[in-house]
mmCIF file with all atom_site columns, C-alpha atoms in Angstrom:
data_model
loop_
_atom_site.group_PDB
_atom_site.id
_atom_site.type_symbol
_atom_site.label_atom_id
_atom_site.label_alt_id
_atom_site.label_comp_id
_atom_site.label_asym_id
_atom_site.label_entity_id
_atom_site.label_seq_id
_atom_site.pdbx_PDB_ins_code
_atom_site.Cartn_x
_atom_site.Cartn_y
_atom_site.Cartn_z
_atom_site.occupancy
_atom_site.B_iso_or_equiv
_atom_site.pdbx_formal_charge
_atom_site.auth_seq_id
_atom_site.auth_comp_id
_atom_site.auth_asym_id
_atom_site.auth_atom_id
_atom_site.pdbx_PDB_model_num
ATOM 1   C CA . HIS A 1 1   ? 127.189 -196.012 -110.599 1.00 40.00 ? 1   HIS A CA 1
ATOM 2   C CA . THR A 1 2   ? 127.732 -199.806 -109.794 1.00 44.00 ? 2   THR A CA 1
ATOM 3   C CA . ARG A 1 3   ? 129.225 -202.420 -111.536 1.00 47.00 ? 3   ARG A CA 1
ATOM 4   C CA . PHE A 1 4   ? 127.026 -205.328 -110.123 1.00 48.00 ? 4   PHE A CA 1
ATOM 5   C CA . ARG A 1 5   ? 124.801 -206.540 -112.670 1.00 51.00 ? 5   ARG A CA 1
ATOM 6   C CA . ASN A 1 6   ? 121.525 -206.862 -110.569 1.00 50.00 ? 6   ASN A CA 1
ATOM 7   C CA . VAL A 1 7   ? 121.669 -203.525 -108.901 1.00 49.00 ? 7   VAL A CA 1
ATOM 8   C CA . THR A 1 8   ? 120.990 -200.497 -110.902 1.00 48.00 ? 8   THR A CA 1
ATOM 9   C CA . GLY A 1 9   ? 122.019 -196.992 -110.825 1.00 46.00 ? 9   GLY A CA 1
ATOM 10  C CA . ILE A 1 10  ? 118.491 -196.123 -109.925 1.00 48.00 ? 10  ILE A CA 1
ATOM 11  C CA . GLN A 1 11  ? 119.091 -197.977 -106.907 1.00 49.00 ? 11  GLN A CA 1
ATOM 12  C CA . THR A 1 12  ? 122.385 -196.934 -106.160 1.00 52.00 ? 12  THR A CA 1
ATOM 13  C CA . CYS A 1 13  ? 122.108 -193.199 -107.483 1.00 59.00 ? 13  CYS A CA 1
ATOM 14  C CA . ALA A 1 14  ? 118.766 -191.660 -108.246 1.00 64.00 ? 14  ALA A CA 1
ATOM 15  C CA . LEU A 1 15  ? 116.724 -193.281 -105.071 1.00 62.00 ? 15  LEU A CA 1
ATOM 16  C CA . PRO A 1 16  ? 119.003 -191.797 -102.392 1.00 64.00 ? 16  PRO A CA 1
ATOM 17  C CA . ILE A 1 17  ? 118.925 -188.537 -104.202 1.00 66.00 ? 17  ILE A CA 1
ATOM 18  C CA . LEU A 1 18  ? 114.736 -188.718 -104.517 1.00 66.00 ? 18  LEU A CA 1
ATOM 19  C CA . LEU A 1 19  ? 114.494 -189.684 -100.891 1.00 65.00 ? 19  LEU A CA 1
ATOM 20  C CA . GLU A 1 20  ? 116.458 -186.953 -99.463  1.00 66.00 ? 20  GLU A CA 1
ATOM 21  C CA . VAL A 1 21  ? 115.404 -184.093 -101.936 1.00 69.00 ? 21  VAL A CA 1
ATOM 22  C CA . ARG A 1 22  ? 111.522 -185.083 -102.639 1.00 73.00 ? 22  ARG A CA 1
ATOM 23  C CA . LEU A 1 23  ? 110.419 -187.433 -100.066 1.00 74.00 ? 23  LEU A CA 1
ATOM 24  C CA . ALA A 1 24  ? 112.143 -186.559 -96.745  1.00 75.00 ? 24  ALA A CA 1
ATOM 25  C CA . LYS A 1 25  ? 108.918 -184.527 -95.624  1.00 80.00 ? 25  LYS A CA 1
ATOM 26  C CA . TYR A 1 26  ? 107.160 -187.884 -95.276  1.00 83.00 ? 26  TYR A CA 1
ATOM 27  C CA . SER A 1 27  ? 107.429 -190.316 -92.429  1.00 85.00 ? 27  SER A CA 1
ATOM 28  C CA . THR A 1 28  ? 109.192 -193.590 -92.975  1.00 84.00 ? 28  THR A CA 1
ATOM 29  C CA . ILE A 1 29  ? 106.384 -195.700 -92.175  1.00 88.00 ? 29  ILE A CA 1
ATOM 30  C CA . GLY A 1 30  ? 103.983 -193.929 -94.621  1.00 89.00 ? 30  GLY A CA 1
ATOM 31  C CA . LEU A 1 31  ? 106.481 -194.183 -97.365  1.00 86.00 ? 31  LEU A CA 1
ATOM 32  C CA . LEU A 1 32  ? 106.933 -197.838 -96.943  1.00 88.00 ? 32  LEU A CA 1
ATOM 33  C CA . VAL A 1 33  ? 103.361 -198.536 -96.568  1.00 90.00 ? 33  VAL A CA 1
ATOM 34  C CA . CYS A 1 34  ? 102.681 -196.822 -100.082 1.00 90.00 ? 34  CYS A CA 1
ATOM 35  C CA . TRP A 1 35  ? 105.657 -198.790 -101.698 1.00 86.00 ? 35  TRP A CA 1
ATOM 36  C CA . TYR A 1 36  ? 104.466 -201.869 -100.227 1.00 88.00 ? 36  TYR A CA 1
ATOM 37  C CA . PHE A 1 37  ? 100.973 -201.518 -101.705 1.00 91.00 ? 37  PHE A CA 1
ATOM 38  C CA . THR A 1 38  ? 102.747 -200.930 -105.032 1.00 91.00 ? 38  THR A CA 1
ATOM 39  C CA . LEU A 1 39  ? 104.273 -204.258 -104.728 1.00 89.00 ? 39  LEU A CA 1
ATOM 40  C CA . ALA A 1 40  ? 100.519 -206.043 -104.564 1.00 90.00 ? 40  ALA A CA 1
ATOM 41  C CA . PRO A 1 41  ? 99.952  -204.998 -108.338 1.00 92.00 ? 41  PRO A CA 1
ATOM 42  C CA . LEU A 1 42  ? 103.539 -205.831 -109.735 1.00 93.00 ? 42  LEU A CA 1
ATOM 43  C CA . GLY A 1 43  ? 103.431 -209.244 -108.136 1.00 91.00 ? 43  GLY A CA 1
ATOM 44  C CA . LEU A 1 44  ? 99.974  -210.007 -110.144 1.00 93.00 ? 44  LEU A CA 1
ATOM 45  C CA . ALA A 1 45  ? 101.792 -208.686 -113.164 1.00 95.00 ? 45  ALA A CA 1
ATOM 46  C CA . ALA A 1 46  ? 104.651 -210.951 -112.509 1.00 93.00 ? 46  ALA A CA 1
ATOM 47  C CA . LEU A 1 47  ? 102.242 -213.959 -112.077 1.00 93.00 ? 47  LEU A CA 1
ATOM 48  C CA . ALA A 1 48  ? 100.407 -212.956 -115.254 1.00 95.00 ? 48  ALA A CA 1
ATOM 49  C CA . TRP A 1 49  ? 103.922 -212.724 -117.391 1.00 94.00 ? 49  TRP A CA 1
ATOM 50  C CA . LEU A 1 50  ? 104.821 -216.370 -115.778 1.00 94.00 ? 50  LEU A CA 1
ATOM 51  C CA . ARG A 1 51  ? 101.469 -217.743 -116.841 1.00 93.00 ? 51  ARG A CA 1
ATOM 52  C CA . TYR A 1 52  ? 101.619 -216.000 -120.338 1.00 95.00 ? 52  TYR A CA 1
ATOM 53  C CA . THR A 1 53  ? 105.241 -217.220 -121.108 1.00 95.00 ? 53  THR A CA 1
ATOM 54  C CA . GLY A 1 54  ? 104.279 -220.618 -119.792 1.00 95.00 ? 54  GLY A CA 1
ATOM 55  C CA . GLN A 1 55  ? 107.134 -220.763 -116.833 1.00 94.00 ? 55  GLN A CA 1
ATOM 56  C CA . PRO A 1 56  ? 105.986 -222.560 -113.816 1.00 92.00 ? 56  PRO A CA 1
ATOM 57  C CA . LEU A 1 57  ? 105.481 -220.718 -110.644 1.00 90.00 ? 57  LEU A CA 1
ATOM 58  C CA . THR A 1 58  ? 107.139 -222.707 -107.444 1.00 90.00 ? 58  THR A CA 1
ATOM 59  C CA . LEU A 1 59  ? 105.964 -221.417 -104.077 1.00 88.00 ? 59  LEU A CA 1
ATOM 60  C CA . PRO A 1 60  ? 107.892 -222.410 -100.872 1.00 90.00 ? 60  PRO A CA 1
ATOM 61  C CA . ALA A 1 61  ? 107.292 -225.475 -99.357  1.00 92.00 ? 61  ALA A CA 1
ATOM 62  C CA . ARG A 1 62  ? 105.679 -225.780 -96.022  1.00 93.00 ? 62  ARG A CA 1
ATOM 63  C CA . ALA A 1 63  ? 108.833 -226.586 -94.234  1.00 91.00 ? 63  ALA A CA 1
ATOM 64  C CA . ASP A 1 64  ? 110.674 -223.757 -95.618  1.00 89.00 ? 64  ASP A CA 1
ATOM 65  C CA . LEU A 1 65  ? 107.800 -221.022 -94.783  1.00 90.00 ? 65  LEU A CA 1
ATOM 66  C CA . GLY A 1 66  ? 108.971 -219.823 -91.532  1.00 88.00 ? 66  GLY A CA 1
ATOM 67  C CA . MET A 1 67  ? 112.440 -219.055 -93.117  1.00 84.00 ? 67  MET A CA 1
ATOM 68  C CA . VAL A 1 68  ? 110.624 -217.215 -96.011  1.00 87.00 ? 68  VAL A CA 1
ATOM 69  C CA . ILE A 1 69  ? 108.534 -215.188 -93.343  1.00 90.00 ? 69  ILE A CA 1
ATOM 70  C CA . ALA A 1 70  ? 111.686 -214.557 -91.377  1.00 87.00 ? 70  ALA A CA 1
ATOM 71  C CA . ALA A 1 71  ? 113.389 -213.244 -94.494  1.00 83.00 ? 71  ALA A CA 1
ATOM 72  C CA . GLY A 1 72  ? 110.423 -211.010 -95.356  1.00 86.00 ? 72  GLY A CA 1
ATOM 73  C CA . ALA A 1 73  ? 110.551 -209.649 -91.903  1.00 87.00 ? 73  ALA A CA 1
ATOM 74  C CA . LEU A 1 74  ? 114.355 -208.924 -92.171  1.00 81.00 ? 74  LEU A CA 1
ATOM 75  C CA . PHE A 1 75  ? 113.927 -207.011 -95.473  1.00 82.00 ? 75  PHE A CA 1
ATOM 76  C CA . PHE A 1 76  ? 111.130 -204.975 -93.516  1.00 85.00 ? 76  PHE A CA 1
ATOM 77  C CA . VAL A 1 77  ? 113.315 -203.705 -90.886  1.00 81.00 ? 77  VAL A CA 1
ATOM 78  C CA . ALA A 1 78  ? 116.329 -203.338 -93.488  1.00 76.00 ? 78  ALA A CA 1
ATOM 79  C CA . ASP A 1 79  ? 113.747 -200.995 -95.619  1.00 80.00 ? 79  ASP A CA 1
ATOM 80  C CA . LEU A 1 80  ? 112.735 -199.053 -92.419  1.00 81.00 ? 80  LEU A CA 1
ATOM 81  C CA . PHE A 1 81  ? 116.325 -198.456 -91.526  1.00 75.00 ? 81  PHE A CA 1
ATOM 82  C CA . TYR A 1 82  ? 117.178 -197.671 -95.171  1.00 74.00 ? 82  TYR A CA 1
ATOM 83  C CA . ILE A 1 83  ? 114.256 -195.463 -95.764  1.00 78.00 ? 83  ILE A CA 1
ATOM 84  C CA . GLY A 1 84  ? 114.410 -193.940 -92.079  1.00 77.00 ? 84  GLY A CA 1
ATOM 85  C CA . ALA A 1 85  ? 117.864 -192.553 -92.663  1.00 73.00 ? 85  ALA A CA 1
ATOM 86  C CA . TYR A 1 86  ? 116.549 -190.306 -95.344  1.00 72.00 ? 86  TYR A CA 1
ATOM 87  C CA . THR A 1 87  ? 113.460 -189.144 -93.715  1.00 72.00 ? 87  THR A CA 1
ATOM 88  C CA . GLY A 1 88  ? 114.798 -186.392 -91.406  1.00 57.00 ? 88  GLY A CA 1
ATOM 89  C CA . ALA A 1 89  ? 112.810 -185.485 -88.605  1.00 46.00 ? 89  ALA A CA 1
ATOM 90  C CA . HIS A 1 90  ? 110.664 -188.569 -88.940  1.00 45.00 ? 90  HIS A CA 1
ATOM 91  C CA . SER A 1 91  ? 113.538 -190.890 -89.211  1.00 46.00 ? 91  SER A CA 1
ATOM 92  C CA . THR A 1 92  ? 113.651 -193.961 -87.547  1.00 46.00 ? 92  THR A CA 1
ATOM 93  C CA . GLY A 1 93  ? 117.276 -195.024 -88.790  1.00 44.00 ? 93  GLY A CA 1
ATOM 94  C CA . GLY A 1 94  ? 119.235 -191.632 -88.236  1.00 52.00 ? 94  GLY A CA 1
ATOM 95  C CA . GLY A 1 95  ? 121.489 -191.185 -90.961  1.00 59.00 ? 95  GLY A CA 1
ATOM 96  C CA . LEU A 1 96  ? 124.127 -192.688 -92.895  1.00 61.00 ? 96  LEU A CA 1
ATOM 97  C CA . LEU A 1 97  ? 125.713 -195.193 -90.581  1.00 66.00 ? 97  LEU A CA 1
ATOM 98  C CA . PRO A 1 98  ? 122.701 -197.625 -90.648  1.00 65.00 ? 98  PRO A CA 1
ATOM 99  C CA . ILE A 1 99  ? 122.763 -197.559 -94.452  1.00 64.00 ? 99  ILE A CA 1
ATOM 100 C CA . THR A 1 100 ? 126.230 -197.998 -94.630  1.00 66.00 ? 100 THR A CA 1
ATOM 101 C CA . THR A 1 101 ? 126.186 -200.981 -92.126  1.00 69.00 ? 101 THR A CA 1
ATOM 102 C CA . MET A 1 102 ? 123.340 -202.547 -94.150  1.00 66.00 ? 102 MET A CA 1
ATOM 103 C CA . LEU A 1 103 ? 125.034 -202.406 -97.352  1.00 68.00 ? 103 LEU A CA 1
ATOM 104 C CA . VAL A 1 104 ? 128.539 -203.312 -96.150  1.00 69.00 ? 104 VAL A CA 1
ATOM 105 C CA . LEU A 1 105 ? 127.292 -206.020 -93.906  1.00 72.00 ? 105 LEU A CA 1
ATOM 106 C CA . PHE A 1 106 ? 124.375 -207.471 -95.882  1.00 71.00 ? 106 PHE A CA 1
ATOM 107 C CA . PRO A 1 107 ? 126.517 -209.807 -97.982  1.00 73.00 ? 107 PRO A CA 1
ATOM 108 C CA . ALA A 1 108 ? 128.244 -211.224 -95.050  1.00 74.00 ? 108 ALA A CA 1
ATOM 109 C CA . ILE A 1 109 ? 125.142 -211.880 -93.033  1.00 74.00 ? 109 ILE A CA 1
ATOM 110 C CA . ALA A 1 110 ? 123.772 -213.514 -96.332  1.00 75.00 ? 110 ALA A CA 1
ATOM 111 C CA . GLN A 1 111 ? 126.764 -215.929 -96.531  1.00 76.00 ? 111 GLN A CA 1
ATOM 112 C CA . ILE A 1 112 ? 126.318 -216.768 -92.826  1.00 76.00 ? 112 ILE A CA 1
ATOM 113 C CA . ILE A 1 113 ? 122.734 -217.640 -93.174  1.00 76.00 ? 113 ILE A CA 1
ATOM 114 C CA . LYS A 1 114 ? 123.393 -219.798 -96.314  1.00 76.00 ? 114 LYS A CA 1
ATOM 115 C CA . TYR A 1 115 ? 126.287 -221.325 -94.470  1.00 77.00 ? 115 TYR A CA 1
ATOM 116 C CA . LEU A 1 116 ? 124.027 -222.206 -91.153  1.00 76.00 ? 116 LEU A CA 1
ATOM 117 C CA . TRP A 1 117 ? 120.947 -223.156 -93.864  1.00 75.00 ? 117 TRP A CA 1
ATOM 118 C CA . VAL A 1 118 ? 122.718 -225.251 -96.312  1.00 78.00 ? 118 VAL A CA 1
ATOM 119 C CA . GLY A 1 119 ? 125.628 -226.358 -94.473  1.00 76.00 ? 119 GLY A CA 1
ATOM 120 C CA . GLY A 1 120 ? 129.467 -226.421 -95.502  1.00 72.00 ? 120 GLY A CA 1
ATOM 121 C CA . ARG A 1 121 ? 132.599 -225.182 -94.331  1.00 75.00 ? 121 ARG A CA 1
ATOM 122 C CA . MET A 1 122 ? 133.844 -221.522 -93.906  1.00 77.00 ? 122 MET A CA 1
ATOM 123 C CA . ASN A 1 123 ? 137.214 -220.726 -95.514  1.00 82.00 ? 123 ASN A CA 1
ATOM 124 C CA . TRP A 1 124 ? 139.757 -217.945 -94.880  1.00 86.00 ? 124 TRP A CA 1
ATOM 125 C CA . TRP A 1 125 ? 138.464 -215.949 -97.599  1.00 86.00 ? 125 TRP A CA 1
ATOM 126 C CA . HIS A 1 126 ? 135.040 -215.951 -95.679  1.00 80.00 ? 126 HIS A CA 1
ATOM 127 C CA . ALA A 1 127 ? 136.739 -214.960 -92.322  1.00 82.00 ? 127 ALA A CA 1
ATOM 128 C CA . ALA A 1 128 ? 138.753 -212.169 -93.834  1.00 87.00 ? 128 ALA A CA 1
ATOM 129 C CA . GLY A 1 129 ? 135.664 -210.899 -95.765  1.00 82.00 ? 129 GLY A CA 1
ATOM 130 C CA . TYR A 1 130 ? 133.842 -210.826 -92.546  1.00 81.00 ? 130 TYR A CA 1
ATOM 131 C CA . VAL A 1 131 ? 136.700 -208.992 -90.796  1.00 86.00 ? 131 VAL A CA 1
ATOM 132 C CA . LEU A 1 132 ? 136.972 -206.259 -93.665  1.00 86.00 ? 132 LEU A CA 1
ATOM 133 C CA . ALA A 1 133 ? 133.224 -205.815 -93.626  1.00 81.00 ? 133 ALA A CA 1
ATOM 134 C CA . ALA A 1 134 ? 133.386 -205.095 -89.926  1.00 81.00 ? 134 ALA A CA 1
ATOM 135 C CA . ALA A 1 135 ? 136.227 -202.954 -90.230  1.00 85.00 ? 135 ALA A CA 1
ATOM 136 C CA . ALA A 1 136 ? 134.744 -200.866 -92.938  1.00 80.00 ? 136 ALA A CA 1
ATOM 137 C CA . VAL A 1 137 ? 131.580 -200.087 -90.716  1.00 77.00 ? 137 VAL A CA 1
ATOM 138 C CA . LEU A 1 138 ? 133.879 -199.133 -87.776  1.00 80.00 ? 138 LEU A CA 1
ATOM 139 C CA . LEU A 1 139 ? 135.939 -196.931 -90.044  1.00 81.00 ? 139 LEU A CA 1
ATOM 140 C CA . ILE A 1 140 ? 133.071 -195.289 -91.611  1.00 73.00 ? 140 ILE A CA 1
ATOM 141 C CA . SER A 1 141 ? 131.251 -194.811 -87.971  1.00 73.00 ? 141 SER A CA 1
ATOM 142 C CA . LYS A 1 142 ? 134.528 -192.965 -86.809  1.00 76.00 ? 142 LYS A CA 1
ATOM 143 C CA . GLY A 1 143 ? 134.545 -190.858 -89.992  1.00 73.00 ? 143 GLY A CA 1
ATOM 144 C CA . SER A 1 144 ? 131.063 -189.970 -89.643  1.00 65.00 ? 144 SER A CA 1
ATOM 145 C CA . SER A 1 145 ? 131.648 -188.928 -85.777  1.00 68.00 ? 145 SER A CA 1
ATOM 146 C CA . LEU A 1 146 ? 134.372 -186.946 -87.042  1.00 66.00 ? 146 LEU A CA 1
ATOM 147 C CA . VAL A 1 147 ? 132.530 -185.089 -89.450  1.00 60.00 ? 147 VAL A CA 1
ATOM 148 C CA . GLU A 1 148 ? 129.352 -184.555 -87.243  1.00 58.00 ? 148 GLU A CA 1
ATOM 149 C CA . GLY A 1 149 ? 131.576 -183.446 -84.306  1.00 54.00 ? 149 GLY A CA 1
#
């Protein structure tokens, strides 16, 4: 399990097992389409909750809409590779390495996007983190090639 507050055991443990054991026979796109259709009623329920509790709903301004759409497209591609790594012959991802790469590099890439969007200066802690994230992916890639070979 994870120690991160916003990532649950379901995301880190149960979901990969479910995907590999029960859902690997389905196509990646088929699973994604079903899951994204699930998001619509969940989104409507969340909107109803906001209204019920009197909380405001703040939608992105027109100036930020392009960035929001780009982020949505990136999440779709990430989901495609993540799910694809588990769906066997129907895979568009191709194994554990794409998952590892995304999980390790996602925080680093998010930080770079934030830096470019908001501005600021990168310090040596950031640079060291980027180097270590890239090194982790390279080491895991090498380990995967040794196991497969």
